[in-house]
Coordinates of C-alpha atoms and ligand atoms in Angstrom, one line a residue:
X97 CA -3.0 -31.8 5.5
X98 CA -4.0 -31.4 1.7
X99 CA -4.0 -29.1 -0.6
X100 CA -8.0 -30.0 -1.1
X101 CA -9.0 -30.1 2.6
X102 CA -6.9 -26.6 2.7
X103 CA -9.1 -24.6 -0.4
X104 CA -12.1 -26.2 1.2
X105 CA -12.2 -24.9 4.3
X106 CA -11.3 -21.7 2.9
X107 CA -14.3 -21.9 0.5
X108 CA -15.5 -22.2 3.6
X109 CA -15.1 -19.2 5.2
X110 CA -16.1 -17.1 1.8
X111 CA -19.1 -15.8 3.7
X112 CA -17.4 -14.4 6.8
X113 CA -14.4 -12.5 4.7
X114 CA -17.4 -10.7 2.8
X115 CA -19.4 -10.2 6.0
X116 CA -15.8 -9.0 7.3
X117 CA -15.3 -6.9 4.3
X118 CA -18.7 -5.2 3.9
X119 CA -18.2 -4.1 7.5
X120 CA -14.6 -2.9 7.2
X121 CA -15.9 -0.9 3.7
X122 CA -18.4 1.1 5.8
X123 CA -15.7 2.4 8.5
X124 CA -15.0 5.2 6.1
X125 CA -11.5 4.7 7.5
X126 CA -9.8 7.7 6.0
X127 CA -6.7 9.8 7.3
X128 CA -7.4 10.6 11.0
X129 CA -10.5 8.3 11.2
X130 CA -9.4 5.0 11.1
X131 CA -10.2 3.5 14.3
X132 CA -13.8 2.3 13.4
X133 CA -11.9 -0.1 11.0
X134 CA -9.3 -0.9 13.5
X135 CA -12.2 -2.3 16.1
X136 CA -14.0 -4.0 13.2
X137 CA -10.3 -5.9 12.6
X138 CA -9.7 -6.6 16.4
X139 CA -13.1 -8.3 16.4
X140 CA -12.2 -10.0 13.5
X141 CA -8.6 -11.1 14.5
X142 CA -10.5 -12.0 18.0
X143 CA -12.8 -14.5 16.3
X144 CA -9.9 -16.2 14.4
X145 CA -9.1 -17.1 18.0
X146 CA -6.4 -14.9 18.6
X147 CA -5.6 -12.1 21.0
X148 CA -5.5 -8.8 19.1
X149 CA -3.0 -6.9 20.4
X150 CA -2.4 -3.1 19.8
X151 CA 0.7 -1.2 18.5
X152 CA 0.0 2.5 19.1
X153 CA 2.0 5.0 16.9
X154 CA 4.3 7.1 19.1
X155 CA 5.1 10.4 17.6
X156 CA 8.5 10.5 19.2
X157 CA 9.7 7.0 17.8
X158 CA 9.1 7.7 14.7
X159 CA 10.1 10.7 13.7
X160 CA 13.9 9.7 14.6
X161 CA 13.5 6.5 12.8
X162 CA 15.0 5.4 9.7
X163 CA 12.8 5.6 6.5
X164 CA 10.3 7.8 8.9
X165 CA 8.4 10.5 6.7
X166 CA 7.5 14.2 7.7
X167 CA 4.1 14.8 9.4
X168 CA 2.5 17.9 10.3
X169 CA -0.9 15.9 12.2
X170 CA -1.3 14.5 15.6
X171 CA -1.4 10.4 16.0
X172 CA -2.1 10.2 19.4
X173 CA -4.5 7.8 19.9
X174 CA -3.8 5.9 16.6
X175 CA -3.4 2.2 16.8
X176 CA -2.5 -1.3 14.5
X177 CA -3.8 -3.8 15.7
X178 CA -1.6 -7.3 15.3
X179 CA -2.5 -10.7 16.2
X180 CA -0.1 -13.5 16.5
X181 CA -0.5 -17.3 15.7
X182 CA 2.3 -18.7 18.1
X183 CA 3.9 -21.6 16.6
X184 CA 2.7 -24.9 18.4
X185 CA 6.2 -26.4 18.7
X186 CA 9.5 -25.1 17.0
X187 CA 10.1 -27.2 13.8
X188 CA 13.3 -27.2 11.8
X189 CA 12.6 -25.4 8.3
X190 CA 9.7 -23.9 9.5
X191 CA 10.0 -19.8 8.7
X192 CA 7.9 -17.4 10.8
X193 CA 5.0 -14.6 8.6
X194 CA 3.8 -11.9 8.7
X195 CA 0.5 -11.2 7.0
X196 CA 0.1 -7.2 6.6
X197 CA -2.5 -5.1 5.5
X198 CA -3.7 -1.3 5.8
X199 CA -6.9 -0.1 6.7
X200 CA -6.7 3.2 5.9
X201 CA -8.3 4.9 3.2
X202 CA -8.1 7.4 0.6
X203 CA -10.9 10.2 0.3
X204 CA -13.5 9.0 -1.8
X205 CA -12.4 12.1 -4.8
X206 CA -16.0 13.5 -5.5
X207 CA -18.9 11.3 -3.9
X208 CA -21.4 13.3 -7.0
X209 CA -19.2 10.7 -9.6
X210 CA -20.4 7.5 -7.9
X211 CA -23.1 5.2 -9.1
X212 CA -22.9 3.8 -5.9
X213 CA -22.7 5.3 -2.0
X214 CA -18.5 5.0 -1.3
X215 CA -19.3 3.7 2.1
X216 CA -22.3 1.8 1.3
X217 CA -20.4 -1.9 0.6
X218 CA -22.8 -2.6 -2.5
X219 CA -23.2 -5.8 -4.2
X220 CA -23.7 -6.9 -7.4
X221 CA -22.7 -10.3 -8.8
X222 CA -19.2 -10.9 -7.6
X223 CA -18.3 -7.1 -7.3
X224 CA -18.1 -5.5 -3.6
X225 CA -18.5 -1.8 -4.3
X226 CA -16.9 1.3 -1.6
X227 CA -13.6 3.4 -1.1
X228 CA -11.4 0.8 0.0
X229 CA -13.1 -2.3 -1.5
X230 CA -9.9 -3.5 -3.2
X231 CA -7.3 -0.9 -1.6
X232 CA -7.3 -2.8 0.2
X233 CA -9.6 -4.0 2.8
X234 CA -10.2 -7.4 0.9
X235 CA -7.0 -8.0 1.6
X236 CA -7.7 -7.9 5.4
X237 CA -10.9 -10.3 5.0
X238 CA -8.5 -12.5 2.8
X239 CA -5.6 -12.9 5.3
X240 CA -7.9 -13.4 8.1
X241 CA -10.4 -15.7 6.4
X242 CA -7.1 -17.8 5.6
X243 CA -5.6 -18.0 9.0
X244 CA -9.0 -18.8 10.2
X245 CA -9.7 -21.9 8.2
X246 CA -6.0 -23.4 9.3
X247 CA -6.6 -22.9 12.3
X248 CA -10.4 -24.7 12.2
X249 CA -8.5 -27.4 10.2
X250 CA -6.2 -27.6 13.5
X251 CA -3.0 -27.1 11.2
X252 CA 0.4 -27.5 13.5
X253 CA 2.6 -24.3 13.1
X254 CA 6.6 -24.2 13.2
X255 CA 6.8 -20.7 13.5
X256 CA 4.6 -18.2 14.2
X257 CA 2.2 -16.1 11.9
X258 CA 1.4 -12.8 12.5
X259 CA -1.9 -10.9 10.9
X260 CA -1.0 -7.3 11.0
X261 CA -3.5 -4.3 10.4
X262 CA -2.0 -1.0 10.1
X263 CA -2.5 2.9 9.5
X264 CA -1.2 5.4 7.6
X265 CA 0.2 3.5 4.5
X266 CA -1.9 5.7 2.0
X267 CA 0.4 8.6 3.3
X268 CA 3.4 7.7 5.6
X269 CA 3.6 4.2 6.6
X270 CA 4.4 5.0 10.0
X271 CA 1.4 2.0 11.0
X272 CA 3.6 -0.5 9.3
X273 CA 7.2 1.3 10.7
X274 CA 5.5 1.4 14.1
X275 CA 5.2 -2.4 14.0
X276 CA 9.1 -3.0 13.3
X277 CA 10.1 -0.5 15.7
X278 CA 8.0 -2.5 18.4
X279 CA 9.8 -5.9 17.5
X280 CA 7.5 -7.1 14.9
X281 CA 9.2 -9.4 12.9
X282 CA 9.3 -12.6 10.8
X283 CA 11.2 -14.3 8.2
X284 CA 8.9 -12.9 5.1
X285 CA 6.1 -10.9 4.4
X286 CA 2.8 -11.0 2.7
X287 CA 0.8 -7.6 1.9
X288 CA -2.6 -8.2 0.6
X289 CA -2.9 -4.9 -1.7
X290 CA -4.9 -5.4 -4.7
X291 CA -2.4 -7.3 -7.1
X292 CA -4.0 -9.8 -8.4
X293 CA -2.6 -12.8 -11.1
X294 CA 1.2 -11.9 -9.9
X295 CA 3.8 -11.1 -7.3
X296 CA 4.7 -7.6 -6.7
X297 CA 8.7 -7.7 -6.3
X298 CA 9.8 -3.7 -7.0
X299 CA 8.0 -0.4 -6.4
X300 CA 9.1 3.4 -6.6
X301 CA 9.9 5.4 -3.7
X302 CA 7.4 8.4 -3.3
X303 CA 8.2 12.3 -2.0
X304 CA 4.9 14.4 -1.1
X305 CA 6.1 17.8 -1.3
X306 CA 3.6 21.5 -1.2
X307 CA 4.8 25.0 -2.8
X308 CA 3.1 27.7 -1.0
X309 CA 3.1 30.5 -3.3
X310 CA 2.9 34.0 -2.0
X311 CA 0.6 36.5 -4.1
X312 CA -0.1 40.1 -4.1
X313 CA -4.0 40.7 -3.5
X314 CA -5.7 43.3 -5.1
X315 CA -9.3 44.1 -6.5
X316 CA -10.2 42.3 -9.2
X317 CA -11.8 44.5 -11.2
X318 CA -8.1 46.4 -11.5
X319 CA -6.0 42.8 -11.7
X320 CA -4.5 44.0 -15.1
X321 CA -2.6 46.8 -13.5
X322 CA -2.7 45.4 -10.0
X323 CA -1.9 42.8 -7.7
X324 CA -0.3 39.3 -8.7
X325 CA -1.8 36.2 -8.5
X326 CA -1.0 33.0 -6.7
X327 CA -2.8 30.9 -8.7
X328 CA -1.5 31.5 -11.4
X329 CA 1.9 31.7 -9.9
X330 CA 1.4 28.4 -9.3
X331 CA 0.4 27.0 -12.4
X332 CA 3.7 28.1 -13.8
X333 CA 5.7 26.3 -10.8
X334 CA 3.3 23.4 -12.2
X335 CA 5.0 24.1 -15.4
X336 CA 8.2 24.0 -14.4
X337 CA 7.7 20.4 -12.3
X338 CA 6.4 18.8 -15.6
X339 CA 10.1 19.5 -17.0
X340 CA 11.6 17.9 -13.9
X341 CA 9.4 14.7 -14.6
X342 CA 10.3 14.4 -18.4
X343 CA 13.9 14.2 -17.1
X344 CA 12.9 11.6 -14.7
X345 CA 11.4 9.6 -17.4
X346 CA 14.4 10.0 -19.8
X347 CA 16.4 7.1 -19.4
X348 CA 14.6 4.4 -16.8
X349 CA 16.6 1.5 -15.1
X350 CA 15.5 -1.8 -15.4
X351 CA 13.2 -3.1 -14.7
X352 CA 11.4 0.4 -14.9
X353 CA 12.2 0.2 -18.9
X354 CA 9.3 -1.8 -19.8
X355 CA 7.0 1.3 -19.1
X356 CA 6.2 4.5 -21.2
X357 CA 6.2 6.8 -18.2
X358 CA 7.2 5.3 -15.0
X359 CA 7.8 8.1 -12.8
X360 CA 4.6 10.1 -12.3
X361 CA 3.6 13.9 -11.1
X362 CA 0.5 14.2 -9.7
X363 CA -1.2 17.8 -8.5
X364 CA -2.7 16.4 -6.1
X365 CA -4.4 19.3 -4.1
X366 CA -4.5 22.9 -4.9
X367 CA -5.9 25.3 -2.4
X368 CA -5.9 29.2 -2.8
X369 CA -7.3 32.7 -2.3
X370 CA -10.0 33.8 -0.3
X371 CA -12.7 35.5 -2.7
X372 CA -13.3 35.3 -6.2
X373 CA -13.3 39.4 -6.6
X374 CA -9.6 39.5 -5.0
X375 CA -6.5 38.2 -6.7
X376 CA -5.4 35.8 -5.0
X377 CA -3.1 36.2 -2.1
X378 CA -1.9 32.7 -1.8
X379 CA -2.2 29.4 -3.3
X380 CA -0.7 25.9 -1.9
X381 CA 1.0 23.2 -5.0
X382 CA 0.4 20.0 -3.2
X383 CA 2.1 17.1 -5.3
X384 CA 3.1 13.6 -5.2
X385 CA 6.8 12.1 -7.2
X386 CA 8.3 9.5 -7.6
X387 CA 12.0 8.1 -7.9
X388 CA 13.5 4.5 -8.6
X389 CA 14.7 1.8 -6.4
X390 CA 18.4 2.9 -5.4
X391 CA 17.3 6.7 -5.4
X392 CA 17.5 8.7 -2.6
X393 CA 13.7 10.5 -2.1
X394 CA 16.3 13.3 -0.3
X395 CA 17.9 13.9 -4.0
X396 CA 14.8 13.9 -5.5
X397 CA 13.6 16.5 -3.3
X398 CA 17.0 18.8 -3.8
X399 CA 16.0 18.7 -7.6
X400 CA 12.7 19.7 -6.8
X401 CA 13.5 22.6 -5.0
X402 CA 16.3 23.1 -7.4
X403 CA 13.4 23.0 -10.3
X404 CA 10.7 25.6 -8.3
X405 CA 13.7 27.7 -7.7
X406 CA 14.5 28.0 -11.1
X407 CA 10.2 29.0 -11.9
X408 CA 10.8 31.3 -9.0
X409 CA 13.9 33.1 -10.8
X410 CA 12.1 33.3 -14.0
X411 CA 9.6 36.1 -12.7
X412 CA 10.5 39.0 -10.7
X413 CA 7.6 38.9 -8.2
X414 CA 8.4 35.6 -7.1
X415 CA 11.9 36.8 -5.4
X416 CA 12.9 36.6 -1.9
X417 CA 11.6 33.3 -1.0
X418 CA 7.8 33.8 -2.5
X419 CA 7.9 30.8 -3.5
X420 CA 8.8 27.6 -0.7
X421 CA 8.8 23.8 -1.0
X422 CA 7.5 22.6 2.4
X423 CA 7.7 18.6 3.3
X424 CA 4.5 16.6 4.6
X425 CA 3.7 13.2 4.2
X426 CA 5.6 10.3 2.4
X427 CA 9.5 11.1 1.8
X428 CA 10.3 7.3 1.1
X429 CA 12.5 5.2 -0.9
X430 CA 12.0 2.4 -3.6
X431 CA 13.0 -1.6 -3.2
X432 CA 13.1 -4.4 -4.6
X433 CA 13.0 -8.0 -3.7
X434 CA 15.5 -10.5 -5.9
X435 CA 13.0 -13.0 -7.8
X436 CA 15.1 -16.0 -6.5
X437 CA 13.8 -15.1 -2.8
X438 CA 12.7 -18.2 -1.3
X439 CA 9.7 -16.7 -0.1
X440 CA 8.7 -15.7 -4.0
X441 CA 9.6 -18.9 -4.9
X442 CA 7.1 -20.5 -1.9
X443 CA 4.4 -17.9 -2.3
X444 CA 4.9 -18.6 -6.3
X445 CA 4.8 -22.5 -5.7
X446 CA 1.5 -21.9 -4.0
X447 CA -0.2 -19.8 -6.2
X448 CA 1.0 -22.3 -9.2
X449 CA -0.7 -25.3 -7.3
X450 CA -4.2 -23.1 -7.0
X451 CA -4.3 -21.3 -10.4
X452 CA -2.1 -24.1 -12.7
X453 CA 0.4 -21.3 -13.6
X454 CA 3.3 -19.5 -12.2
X455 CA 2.4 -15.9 -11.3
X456 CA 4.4 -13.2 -12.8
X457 CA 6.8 -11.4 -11.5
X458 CA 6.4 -7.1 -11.4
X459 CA 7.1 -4.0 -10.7
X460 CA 4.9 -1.4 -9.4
X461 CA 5.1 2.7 -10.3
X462 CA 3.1 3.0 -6.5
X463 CA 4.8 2.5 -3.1
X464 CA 3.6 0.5 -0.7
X465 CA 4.3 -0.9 3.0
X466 CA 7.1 -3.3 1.7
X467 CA 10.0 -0.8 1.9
X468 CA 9.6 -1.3 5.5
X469 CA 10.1 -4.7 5.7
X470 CA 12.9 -4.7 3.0
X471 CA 14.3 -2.2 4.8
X472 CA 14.6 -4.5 8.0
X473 CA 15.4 -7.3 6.0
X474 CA 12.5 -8.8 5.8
X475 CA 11.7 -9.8 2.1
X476 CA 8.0 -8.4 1.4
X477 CA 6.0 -8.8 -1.8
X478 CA 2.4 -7.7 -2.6
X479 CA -0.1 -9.9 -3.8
X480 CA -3.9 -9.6 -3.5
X481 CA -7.5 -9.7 -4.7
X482 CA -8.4 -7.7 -7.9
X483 CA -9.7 -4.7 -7.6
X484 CA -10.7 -2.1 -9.9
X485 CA -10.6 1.9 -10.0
X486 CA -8.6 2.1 -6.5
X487 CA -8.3 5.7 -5.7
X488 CA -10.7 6.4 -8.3
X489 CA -15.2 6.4 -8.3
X490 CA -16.4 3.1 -8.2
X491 CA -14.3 1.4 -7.0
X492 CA -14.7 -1.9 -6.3
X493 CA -13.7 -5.7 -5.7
X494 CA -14.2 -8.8 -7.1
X495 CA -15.4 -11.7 -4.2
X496 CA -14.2 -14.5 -5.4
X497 CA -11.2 -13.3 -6.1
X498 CA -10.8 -12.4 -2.4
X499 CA -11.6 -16.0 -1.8
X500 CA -8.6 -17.2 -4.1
X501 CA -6.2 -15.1 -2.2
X502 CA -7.2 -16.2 0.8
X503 CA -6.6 -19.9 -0.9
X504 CA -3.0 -19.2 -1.9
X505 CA -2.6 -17.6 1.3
X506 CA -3.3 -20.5 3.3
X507 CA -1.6 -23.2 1.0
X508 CA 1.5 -20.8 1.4
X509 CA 1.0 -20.4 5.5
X510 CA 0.6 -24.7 5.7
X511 CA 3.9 -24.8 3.3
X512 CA 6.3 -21.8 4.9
X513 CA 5.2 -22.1 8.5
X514 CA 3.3 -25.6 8.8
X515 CA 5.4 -27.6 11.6
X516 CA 6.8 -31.1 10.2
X517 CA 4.5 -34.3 11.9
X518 CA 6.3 -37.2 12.4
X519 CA 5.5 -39.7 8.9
X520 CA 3.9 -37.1 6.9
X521 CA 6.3 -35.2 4.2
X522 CA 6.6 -31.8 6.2
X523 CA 5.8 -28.8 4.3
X524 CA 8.8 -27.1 5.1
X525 CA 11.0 -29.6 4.9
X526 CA 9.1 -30.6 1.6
X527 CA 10.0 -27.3 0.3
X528 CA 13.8 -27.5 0.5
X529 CA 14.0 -30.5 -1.7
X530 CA 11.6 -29.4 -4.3
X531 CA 13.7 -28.5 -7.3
X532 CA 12.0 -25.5 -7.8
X533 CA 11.3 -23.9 -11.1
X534 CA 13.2 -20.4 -12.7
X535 CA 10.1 -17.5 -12.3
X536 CA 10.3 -15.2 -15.1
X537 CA 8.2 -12.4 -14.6
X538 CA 6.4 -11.5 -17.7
X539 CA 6.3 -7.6 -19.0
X540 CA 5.5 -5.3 -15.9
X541 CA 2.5 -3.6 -15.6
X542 CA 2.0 -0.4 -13.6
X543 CA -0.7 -1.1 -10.5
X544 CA -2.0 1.8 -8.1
Ligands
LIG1393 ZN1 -3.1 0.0 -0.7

């Protein structure tokens, strides 16, 4: 099977990965409602004639599991839904794939800053416009619009391929832990998140962590002699993080030192008081940090707690525990995949043949699924469609860029999975006699 018949027949299939898409974009999928873009994925997996399966999360499984983050919210009823391409006859070299994306979304930030309805899957020209155009639900129309043109093409597998659709990356990635702790596994993985023009081979580990700051309430019209507020209160914890972070950023590890400011603080969410003529009572910090590959997210959060105690001593009324670091959400580690990883080398070789150039080689200052996988021992990188302002207004996608993953994808899936046929020059066996070339990654650059 060629390389040409293989990016034709995913030219092919451009129409039903932005059909796919456009539906996946309005299922606003956020935290707690992402089943309407679970169905529109089992449909989709369904007509790539496979049997979507679900993996239901299961509260108890996870939260003894290794690399498991804190969660205060009920999952019952939340699903991934997976879909296997079983390997037509076992094939020496052939290497079993995972293909994993999430459908979950973040809030859409302040739907008055749009130009365009988050959930309304607007085109214009080659841009797809909505709340999880690029992060990362082209990435699901891409994987599936690949697997579906193989298998039209009738390609022979040696080892399976799985198409994976999971929850809860944007804030635990307990859909993605779920899926290992039910057996899901292959020899690599592919996650379609929007990184575009190069592999994604290192990312930060992430710690959500919320100070709830006890005030004093009082009426506002006496708040210079009276009451003390929580608000405020706050803002100096806030203080206090930003010199924790500076430290962070003081001396990075490769190859973190290419960037100004890889570790970032983000106030995410601040909720407080109850009436604007009462100082305010209480007030909740919620904030996202980062630490590096090889740092513990459970020593990050002692320093944190070490760092709000510290505010806490500096003012009197914050004594006697006013002042608490509670855990919810993403408490996860970094990783990092060695560059000479035969799947970076195959998923490299593949983009190479479709764009004419290696893709480089990066690191990332977000997290995403991978540390699962690494964590197994499954080598994950990212690569994707580009997108632009993820997590931000506007956001949006760029079509034929979607198509082009999906292209790569599918020369990759023929090459790392494809079963050898008797006179042909197998893929996979094709592969192992390549003299393959020495990636260099050029200068990182910060995505998500
Ligand atoms: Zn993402």
């Amino acid at each position: 099977m060629t390389d040409e018949a293989i990016l034709d027949a995913v030219a092919a299939q451009a129409r039903w990965m932005e059909a796919l898409l456009a539906d996946l974009v309005r299922a606003p999928t956020v935290l707690g409602a992402e089943d309407a873009g679970q169905a529109v994925m089992a449909r989709a997996f369904a007509d790539c004639g496979l049997e979507p399966v679900d993996v239901p999360l299961r509260a108890d499984a996870l939260r003894g599991a290794e690399g498991a983050s804190p969660f205060s919210w009920d999952v019952v009823g939340k699903r991934n839904v997976v879909a296997t391409w079983p390997a037509d006859a076992e094939a020496e070299g052939a290497r079993s794939l995972i293909l994993n994306g999430h459908v979950d979304v973040v809030p859409p930030a302040a739907e008055h800053l749009w130009t365009r309805p988050p959930y309304g899957a607007v085109r214009e020209g080659d841009w797809l416009y909505g709340r999880g155009a690029g992060d990362m639900k082209a990435g699901l129309a891409a994987m599936a619009g690949a697997v579906r043109a193989l298998r039209g093409l009738g390609l022979p597998l040696g080892a399976p391929v799985q198409l994976q659709s999971v929850v809860e990356e944007e804030c635990t990635g307990h859909g993605a832990l779920q899926c290992l702790l039910d057996g899901h596994r292959a020899d690599a993985c592919v996650i379609t998140e929007p990184h575009p023009d190069h592999l994604t081979v290192a990312q930060v580990g992430v710690l959500w962590f919320h100070v709830d700051v006890d005030g004093v309430p009082a009426h506002a019209a006496r708040a210079d002699r009276l009451g003390f507020n929580a608000i405020e209160a706050a803002g100096a914890v806030l203080e206090a993080l930003r010199g924790l972070e500076a430290e962070l950023n003081a001396d990075p590890p490769p190859p973190y030192d290419a960037f100004a400011h890889p570790i970032n603080l983000n106030p995410g969410i601040v909720a407080g008081g109850d009436w604007t003529s009462t100082v305010a009572a209480s007030c909740t910090l919620s904030c996202r940090l980062a630490c590096f590959p090889g740092e513990s997210p459970d020593a990050l959060a002692e320093r944190v707690e070490a760092t709000v105690a510290r505010a806490a001593a500096e003012d009197p009324r914050l004594a006697g525990g006013r002042a608490r670091v509670r855990y919810d959400g993403f408490r996860c580690e970094g990783c990092a995949v060695a560059e000479d990883e035969p799947l970076v080398r195959a998923l490299g070789d593949a983009y190479e043949r479709r764009h004419g150039e290696r893709p480089a080689l990066v690191a990332t200052t977000a997290t995403t699924d991978a540390r699962h996988f690494v964590r197994a021992g499954i080598p994950a990188v990212c690569f994707g469609p580009r997108a632009e302002r993820i997590h931000g207004v506007d956001e949006r996608v760029s079509l034929s860029s979607m198509v082009e993953t999906a292209q790569v994808l599918a020369l990759f899936v023929r090459d790392w999975s494809g079963a050898i046929r008797p006179g042909s020059e197998g893929p996979a066996r094709g592969k192992e006699e390549k003299d393959h070339h020495v990636v260099h990654g050029r200068e990182p650059a910060g995505r998500g």
